[in-house]
């Protein structure tokens, strides 16, 4: 029997709903075919956006969507993607498969997609191959309400009123695909670029700087020293790669040891966030700069027979476990982590949705986002969780992970049993609250269970009924490899 204590009297930070954010890049079939099919398509769409995908993202209350990259952002020239379709320039997507990008999905289409989903847009600007003027004019084009060359051009292109835009990032991975810069150089460039990102009218930008790659602590240190005071947040990127970059392993065919290696690597997110925050705090004791993690997720070898430049991978219960434990880490740090964006929304890396022509399926990872949606903007509660050690070979991890939060008088608990083989009997005590009405939902399966286009509902959420009340809380048994959402009160 494992014990969990939830203290409803210990109210911690508010869990920013943007922690449950998404990322869409012009990469493989993420945008084209995944989110956008064009108005002429036979696939049901509204103004070119896939209705099935938009509805699925609405269901998980996707709060924010990052675009247009990724590495693509630093070779994207936004002016090529506005205006009449026939006149839009074609370019080579040199990062991702060398395919032709016809720019039919541009700024207007992105803002339309966000409006349909009901999420905040998050735009990533081009530092690597762009100019200060180009970036500055993008913000003017999107947000300026008045007489100006960009506002006038926007009007000619069919949109008179400005949009609201809060989240804007100055470059992507400028330590790598975004220009191979040294931190000192990027920090100076950041200072210059951000100067010309203006707040027009009552639109107030939240300026995000390119942050570190994984454990590159020098990047954080130098950036914060030189430019920290000009940023609202810096963005960390960390992918869970179970193996070497050259042979990451299959998304679906893996041993139990590989399963534990993957989760072991995913747990590294805790160490990275803690260490980067410590460095940031040294330069910013008042905590004015947030940490966001705008790329995270699993990265395996591409599905056999698919374009290696498209990064298309399947998704199993192993990915659901990675999602759950990572979201728990973000929730636990929600006093400083203000946003996170899983990579990527559709058909790329740890997707929540896969499509094949007109067909669409929801991945196990999607269902975790569904189970966690009560945590959006809820108050994190203090909790204590007893865990055991599980694993194989060199890869030992705790068997359980959880988040408890409170919103509108209800307590939401999400709890994950990471064991590939063993059930976990749980005794949960509530302090400062009564259990009241209890309901539950459960996602469970074998570690390599997945949904495919022939059997899209192999892994899906089911009611979780075997929860019994006790004198001071509840008792239940979690199946192996499962995530439960329990609502109390
Ligand atoms: O998500 C795929 C790529 O991973 C992104 O384009 C880049 O930012 C990162 O290296």
XYZ file of C-alpha atoms and ligand atoms in Angstrom:
499
model
C 0.000 0.000 0.000
C 1.418 3.396 -1.025
C 0.341 6.532 0.831
C -0.580 9.902 -0.608
C -1.463 12.911 1.538
C -3.091 15.950 -0.068
C -3.113 19.077 2.064
C -5.935 21.351 0.913
C -4.713 23.991 3.387
C -1.377 24.283 1.589
C -2.201 26.378 -1.447
C 0.777 26.836 -3.734
C 1.178 28.487 -7.137
C -1.483 28.737 -9.807
C -0.799 26.233 -12.603
C -0.700 28.382 -15.722
C -2.896 26.707 -18.331
C -0.195 27.466 -20.904
C 1.819 24.601 -19.397
C -0.567 22.498 -21.506
C 0.494 24.308 -24.683
C 1.264 22.990 -28.166
C 3.737 23.570 -30.955
C 3.159 23.515 -34.718
C 5.995 23.788 -37.200
C 6.229 23.741 -40.988
C 7.700 20.273 -40.694
C 6.506 17.112 -42.412
C 2.712 16.800 -42.148
C 2.198 18.952 -39.074
C 0.728 22.004 -40.810
C -0.056 20.676 -44.292
C -2.350 17.672 -44.020
C -2.351 17.772 -40.216
C -3.848 21.110 -39.226
C -4.517 22.686 -42.602
C -5.891 21.113 -45.761
C -7.022 24.207 -47.683
C -10.542 25.263 -48.512
C -10.693 23.149 -51.668
C -10.050 19.881 -49.802
C -12.656 17.097 -49.540
C -11.637 16.712 -45.898
C -14.180 18.667 -43.815
C -12.680 22.043 -42.996
C -13.531 25.590 -42.066
C -11.454 28.103 -44.025
C -8.957 25.319 -44.689
C -8.550 24.156 -41.055
C -9.400 20.489 -40.423
C -12.627 20.372 -38.436
C -11.788 17.046 -36.732
C -8.390 18.276 -35.535
C -9.707 21.667 -34.407
C -12.482 19.967 -32.427
C -10.037 17.554 -30.804
C -7.804 20.451 -29.725
C -10.813 22.348 -28.385
C -11.766 19.302 -26.327
C -8.435 19.355 -24.463
C -8.706 23.144 -24.146
C -5.396 23.683 -25.965
C -4.432 27.050 -24.470
C -1.595 28.276 -26.699
C -0.049 27.305 -30.035
C 3.531 28.092 -31.047
C 4.355 28.687 -34.754
C 6.057 28.632 -37.343
C 8.993 26.709 -35.825
C 11.371 25.381 -34.575
C 14.319 25.500 -36.897
C 11.925 26.564 -39.660
C 11.313 29.862 -37.833
C 14.843 31.069 -38.534
C 14.478 30.635 -42.279
C 10.890 31.861 -42.486
C 10.166 35.235 -44.049
C 6.660 36.153 -43.026
C 6.035 38.558 -45.916
C 6.168 35.573 -48.301
C 3.149 34.102 -46.521
C 0.611 36.950 -46.763
C -1.434 38.323 -49.654
C -3.167 36.581 -52.558
C -2.329 32.872 -52.657
C -1.238 32.907 -56.287
C 1.415 35.506 -55.518
C 2.964 33.752 -52.538
C 6.595 32.812 -52.964
C 7.673 29.204 -52.937
C 10.727 28.261 -50.931
C 12.734 25.176 -50.006
C 12.209 23.874 -46.500
C 15.900 23.120 -46.105
C 15.656 21.817 -42.546
C 12.839 19.417 -43.059
C 13.080 17.150 -46.049
C 14.011 19.784 -48.663
C 10.383 19.968 -49.774
C 8.733 22.954 -51.438
C 6.957 25.261 -49.007
C 4.279 27.125 -50.947
C 3.492 29.545 -48.108
C -0.238 28.858 -48.382
C -0.352 28.756 -44.582
C 0.868 32.117 -43.308
C 0.085 34.715 -40.662
C -3.630 35.128 -41.497
C -4.150 31.370 -41.581
C -2.313 30.891 -38.282
C -4.393 33.551 -36.541
C -7.553 31.982 -37.993
C -6.484 28.547 -36.697
C -5.919 29.935 -33.194
C -9.309 31.668 -33.278
C -11.022 28.408 -34.252
C -9.239 26.451 -31.502
C -9.809 29.263 -29.008
C -6.142 29.414 -28.042
C -3.522 32.151 -27.730
C -1.142 32.563 -30.655
C 2.583 32.337 -29.925
C 4.754 33.575 -32.798
C 8.443 32.754 -33.152
C 10.489 35.380 -35.029
C 13.503 34.916 -37.291
C 16.903 36.014 -35.972
C 19.090 33.488 -37.818
C 18.391 34.674 -41.371
C 16.068 37.619 -40.777
C 16.463 41.270 -39.942
C 15.422 43.560 -37.134
C 13.196 45.452 -39.556
C 11.437 42.278 -40.730
C 10.701 41.174 -37.183
C 9.604 44.626 -36.091
C 7.248 44.930 -39.071
C 5.715 41.531 -38.328
C 4.579 42.797 -34.935
C 3.347 46.018 -36.569
C 1.453 44.002 -39.207
C -0.255 41.836 -36.616
C -1.010 44.350 -33.879
C -0.965 47.968 -35.069
C -4.332 49.721 -35.131
C -3.884 52.928 -37.103
C -2.292 54.325 -40.214
C 0.985 52.614 -41.076
C 2.417 50.735 -44.046
C 1.989 47.344 -42.367
C -1.530 48.021 -41.032
C -2.556 49.220 -44.477
C -1.108 46.099 -46.107
C -2.936 43.899 -43.585
C -6.175 45.668 -44.540
C -5.528 45.075 -48.246
C -4.990 41.414 -47.413
C -8.454 41.170 -45.893
C -8.019 42.016 -42.237
C -8.699 45.563 -41.156
C -8.722 45.095 -37.381
C -5.465 44.159 -35.709
C -5.132 40.875 -33.875
C -4.050 40.525 -30.270
C -0.639 38.931 -29.875
C 1.063 38.400 -26.547
C 3.693 35.691 -26.917
C 6.635 36.431 -29.196
C 9.992 34.641 -29.228
C 13.144 36.228 -30.610
C 14.735 33.375 -32.577
C 14.784 29.636 -32.051
C 17.713 27.476 -30.944
C 20.140 30.219 -31.887
C 22.858 28.085 -30.303
C 22.246 25.615 -33.185
C 19.956 25.700 -36.219
C 19.123 29.353 -35.510
C 22.587 30.653 -36.372
C 25.149 28.679 -34.314
C 25.661 31.686 -32.057
C 27.630 31.983 -28.868
C 25.535 33.028 -25.874
C 27.239 36.437 -25.631
C 26.512 37.172 -29.295
C 22.890 36.015 -29.077
C 22.332 38.010 -25.891
C 23.480 41.192 -27.657
C 21.359 40.376 -30.695
C 18.392 39.737 -28.411
C 18.826 43.183 -26.824
C 18.810 44.798 -30.268
C 15.896 42.848 -31.777
C 13.620 43.177 -28.776
C 14.098 46.948 -28.735
C 12.053 47.219 -31.935
C 9.250 44.873 -30.883
C 6.758 47.570 -29.955
C 3.640 47.487 -27.855
C 0.984 49.091 -30.050
C -2.158 50.432 -28.368
C -3.083 48.138 -25.529
C -1.329 45.120 -27.049
C 1.420 44.124 -24.637
C 4.035 41.653 -25.836
C 5.496 38.995 -23.563
C 9.015 38.726 -24.948
C 10.642 35.325 -24.924
C 14.337 34.742 -25.517
C 15.970 31.630 -26.904
C 17.105 29.707 -23.861
C 19.373 26.722 -23.382
C 19.604 23.338 -24.997
C 19.167 20.796 -22.190
C 22.012 21.142 -19.706
C 23.788 24.063 -21.396
C 24.010 26.059 -18.178
C 26.561 28.471 -19.631
C 23.926 29.704 -22.103
C 21.484 30.553 -19.307
C 24.185 32.172 -17.200
C 25.551 34.409 -19.968
C 22.118 35.315 -21.352
C 20.773 36.286 -17.939
C 23.878 38.339 -17.171
C 23.832 40.275 -20.455
C 20.172 40.474 -21.470
C 17.981 38.965 -18.746
C 16.447 42.293 -17.801
C 14.996 42.682 -21.323
C 13.115 39.364 -21.324
C 9.847 38.169 -19.826
C 10.933 34.544 -20.199
C 13.619 32.299 -21.598
C 12.816 29.035 -23.315
C 14.445 25.701 -22.516
C 14.367 22.849 -25.043
C 14.727 19.259 -23.905
C 13.764 16.087 -25.746
C 13.563 12.583 -24.295
C 15.781 10.544 -26.614
C 16.202 6.976 -25.370
C 19.605 6.201 -26.886
C 22.031 8.005 -29.159
C 20.932 10.574 -31.745
C 22.026 8.251 -34.539
C 19.959 5.337 -33.271
C 17.187 6.564 -31.037
C 15.181 3.361 -31.210
C 11.707 2.488 -32.398
C 8.623 4.311 -31.132
C 6.657 1.077 -30.862
C 9.031 -1.863 -30.623
C 11.040 -1.676 -27.406
C 12.168 -3.787 -24.455
C 11.157 -3.192 -20.856
C 14.682 -1.902 -20.198
C 14.242 0.647 -23.011
C 10.899 1.625 -21.483
C 12.581 2.420 -18.171
C 15.483 4.144 -19.927
C 12.966 6.429 -21.650
C 11.217 7.344 -18.394
C 14.587 7.771 -16.657
C 15.558 10.289 -19.365
C 12.212 12.052 -19.069
C 12.751 12.545 -15.317
C 15.854 14.606 -16.195
C 13.458 17.488 -16.844
C 13.253 17.994 -13.056
C 17.023 18.451 -12.694
C 17.201 20.756 -15.728
C 14.421 23.046 -14.547
C 15.801 23.234 -11.005
C 19.335 23.981 -12.173
C 18.382 26.576 -14.792
C 16.104 28.299 -12.263
C 18.938 28.462 -9.738
C 21.141 30.185 -12.304
C 18.344 32.524 -13.357
C 17.626 33.407 -9.732
C 21.238 34.471 -9.179
C 20.829 37.152 -11.833
C 17.159 37.847 -11.171
C 16.441 37.526 -7.434
C 13.054 39.202 -7.902
C 11.993 36.396 -10.294
C 10.835 38.713 -13.039
C 11.936 36.317 -15.793
C 9.923 33.128 -16.251
C 11.133 29.821 -17.603
C 9.180 28.255 -20.415
C 9.820 24.875 -22.056
C 8.576 25.464 -25.562
C 9.857 22.180 -26.983
C 9.648 18.910 -25.109
C 8.648 15.321 -25.741
C 9.950 11.985 -26.960
C 12.055 11.682 -30.102
C 12.504 8.235 -31.692
C 13.536 6.937 -35.110
C 10.935 7.818 -37.734
C 8.339 5.210 -38.667
C 9.854 2.799 -41.193
C 9.134 3.820 -44.777
C 8.449 7.487 -43.950
C 10.524 10.518 -44.978
C 13.361 10.860 -42.412
C 13.033 14.642 -42.680
C 9.380 14.528 -41.568
C 9.958 13.159 -38.032
C 6.751 11.112 -38.067
C 6.553 8.672 -35.144
C 3.845 6.526 -33.547
C 2.835 6.987 -29.928
C 2.277 4.360 -27.225
C 1.434 4.137 -23.538
C 5.160 4.715 -22.939
C 4.628 8.218 -24.362
C 1.578 8.678 -22.154
C 3.794 7.923 -19.138
C 6.399 10.462 -20.317
C 3.668 13.069 -20.792
C 2.182 12.487 -17.339
C 5.436 12.598 -15.404
C 6.659 15.636 -17.360
C 3.428 17.562 -16.797
C 3.736 16.729 -13.076
C 7.225 18.257 -13.091
C 5.923 21.418 -14.779
C 3.004 21.635 -12.340
C 5.382 21.278 -9.397
C 7.401 24.223 -10.775
C 4.406 26.305 -11.746
C 5.649 29.165 -9.569
C 8.299 29.803 -12.294
C 7.351 27.694 -15.323
C 4.718 29.716 -17.146
C 4.371 27.788 -20.417
C 5.353 24.523 -22.077
C 4.713 23.324 -25.631
C 4.802 19.661 -26.490
C 6.498 18.895 -29.810
C 4.479 18.693 -31.903
C 0.705 18.895 -32.201
C 0.048 16.676 -35.238
C 2.113 14.051 -37.126
C 5.522 15.105 -35.768
C 7.432 13.625 -32.775
C 5.269 13.164 -29.631
C 2.030 14.187 -31.309
C -1.325 14.336 -29.627
C -3.027 13.688 -32.989
C -2.083 11.620 -36.051
C -3.742 11.914 -39.459
C -3.722 9.837 -42.613
C -5.638 11.561 -45.385
C -9.159 12.027 -44.050
C -8.540 9.728 -41.066
C -7.564 11.057 -37.665
C -6.679 9.380 -34.374
C -5.989 10.558 -30.856
C -2.755 9.234 -29.355
C -2.242 7.993 -25.774
C -0.471 11.330 -25.145
C -3.650 13.180 -26.177
C -5.601 11.327 -23.519
C -3.155 12.446 -20.818
C -3.769 16.066 -21.836
C -7.480 15.300 -21.547
C -7.089 13.791 -18.059
C -5.057 16.803 -16.898
C -7.338 19.576 -18.128
C -8.810 20.300 -14.682
C -5.354 21.497 -13.642
C -5.526 24.443 -16.071
C -5.368 27.620 -13.959
C -6.040 25.603 -10.798
C -4.100 26.116 -7.564
C -1.431 23.529 -6.906
C -1.947 21.861 -3.526
C 0.779 20.597 -1.231
C 1.029 16.812 -1.357
C 3.267 14.037 -0.133
C 3.591 10.823 -2.121
C 5.234 7.633 -0.941
C 6.974 5.881 -3.826
C 8.942 2.695 -4.424
C 11.853 2.212 -6.779
C 11.307 0.408 -10.073
C 13.382 -0.117 -13.191
C 15.695 -2.385 -15.097
C 19.439 -2.309 -15.745
C 20.842 1.125 -14.921
C 17.495 2.829 -15.133
C 15.764 3.179 -11.788
C 12.873 5.560 -11.258
C 10.098 6.173 -8.709
C 7.008 4.086 -9.460
C 4.480 6.890 -8.966
C 3.993 10.508 -9.970
C 1.095 12.840 -9.117
C -0.369 16.351 -9.103
C -3.138 17.620 -6.855
C -4.835 20.950 -7.513
C -7.933 22.859 -6.486
C -10.334 24.949 -8.543
C -13.889 26.109 -7.848
C -14.016 24.107 -4.618
C -13.112 20.803 -6.287
C -9.864 18.904 -5.842
C -8.371 17.219 -8.898
C -5.812 14.492 -8.509
C -3.919 12.980 -11.412
C -1.781 10.014 -10.468
C 0.370 7.762 -12.627
C 1.671 4.256 -12.028
C 4.841 4.044 -14.115
C 5.469 0.355 -13.437
C 5.398 -1.789 -16.563
C 4.181 -4.804 -14.564
C 2.852 -4.080 -11.072
C -0.382 -2.615 -9.800
C -0.190 -0.026 -7.003
C -2.589 -0.023 -4.043
C -3.116 3.562 -2.956
C -4.338 5.047 0.292
C -5.005 8.754 -0.098
C -5.614 10.989 2.927
C -7.101 14.452 2.610
C -6.160 17.200 5.048
C -8.336 20.301 5.216
C -11.071 18.948 2.934
C -13.604 16.154 2.769
C -13.676 13.732 -0.154
C -17.337 14.523 -0.964
C -18.545 13.215 -4.314
C -15.800 11.173 -6.001
C -15.455 10.384 -9.689
C -12.605 9.027 -11.761
C -11.300 8.392 -15.272
C -8.509 6.037 -16.243
C -6.059 5.489 -19.082
C -4.337 2.094 -18.868
C -2.656 -0.418 -21.118
C 0.478 -2.344 -21.886
C 3.548 -0.175 -22.323
C 3.518 -0.581 -26.115
C -0.230 -0.286 -26.657
C -1.061 2.281 -29.307
C -3.858 3.524 -31.525
C -3.587 3.049 -35.252
C -5.884 3.917 -38.114
C -7.500 0.457 -38.134
C -8.027 0.349 -34.363
C -8.068 3.986 -33.252
C -9.580 3.293 -29.812
C -7.305 0.582 -28.430
C -6.050 3.121 -25.894
C -8.783 5.396 -24.593
C -10.098 6.871 -21.372
C -12.506 4.699 -19.385
C -14.446 5.377 -16.185
C -12.455 4.580 -13.034
C -14.941 3.201 -10.573
C -13.085 1.158 -7.990
C -12.491 4.086 -5.638
C -13.663 3.528 -2.063
C -14.136 6.113 0.648
C -12.203 5.854 3.922
C -12.409 7.771 7.198
C -10.047 10.482 5.933
C -9.966 10.082 2.172
C -10.071 7.408 -0.520
C -8.484 4.090 -1.474
C -7.963 2.659 -4.963
C -5.720 0.387 -7.016
C -3.889 1.679 -10.071
C -3.247 -0.852 -12.828
C 0.315 -1.109 -14.160
C 1.162 1.575 -16.725
C -1.814 3.791 -16.058
C -2.869 7.389 -15.402
C -5.943 8.205 -13.336
C -7.806 11.438 -12.885
C -9.837 11.599 -9.677
C -12.136 14.490 -8.837
C -13.166 15.110 -5.228
C -15.705 17.455 -3.775
O 10.839 19.796 -33.128
C 11.795 19.524 -34.100
C 13.009 20.447 -34.019
O 13.683 20.202 -32.814
C 12.714 21.917 -33.963
O 12.531 22.467 -35.212
C 13.953 22.462 -33.341
O 13.734 23.674 -32.675
C 14.425 21.339 -32.444
O 15.767 21.073 -32.609
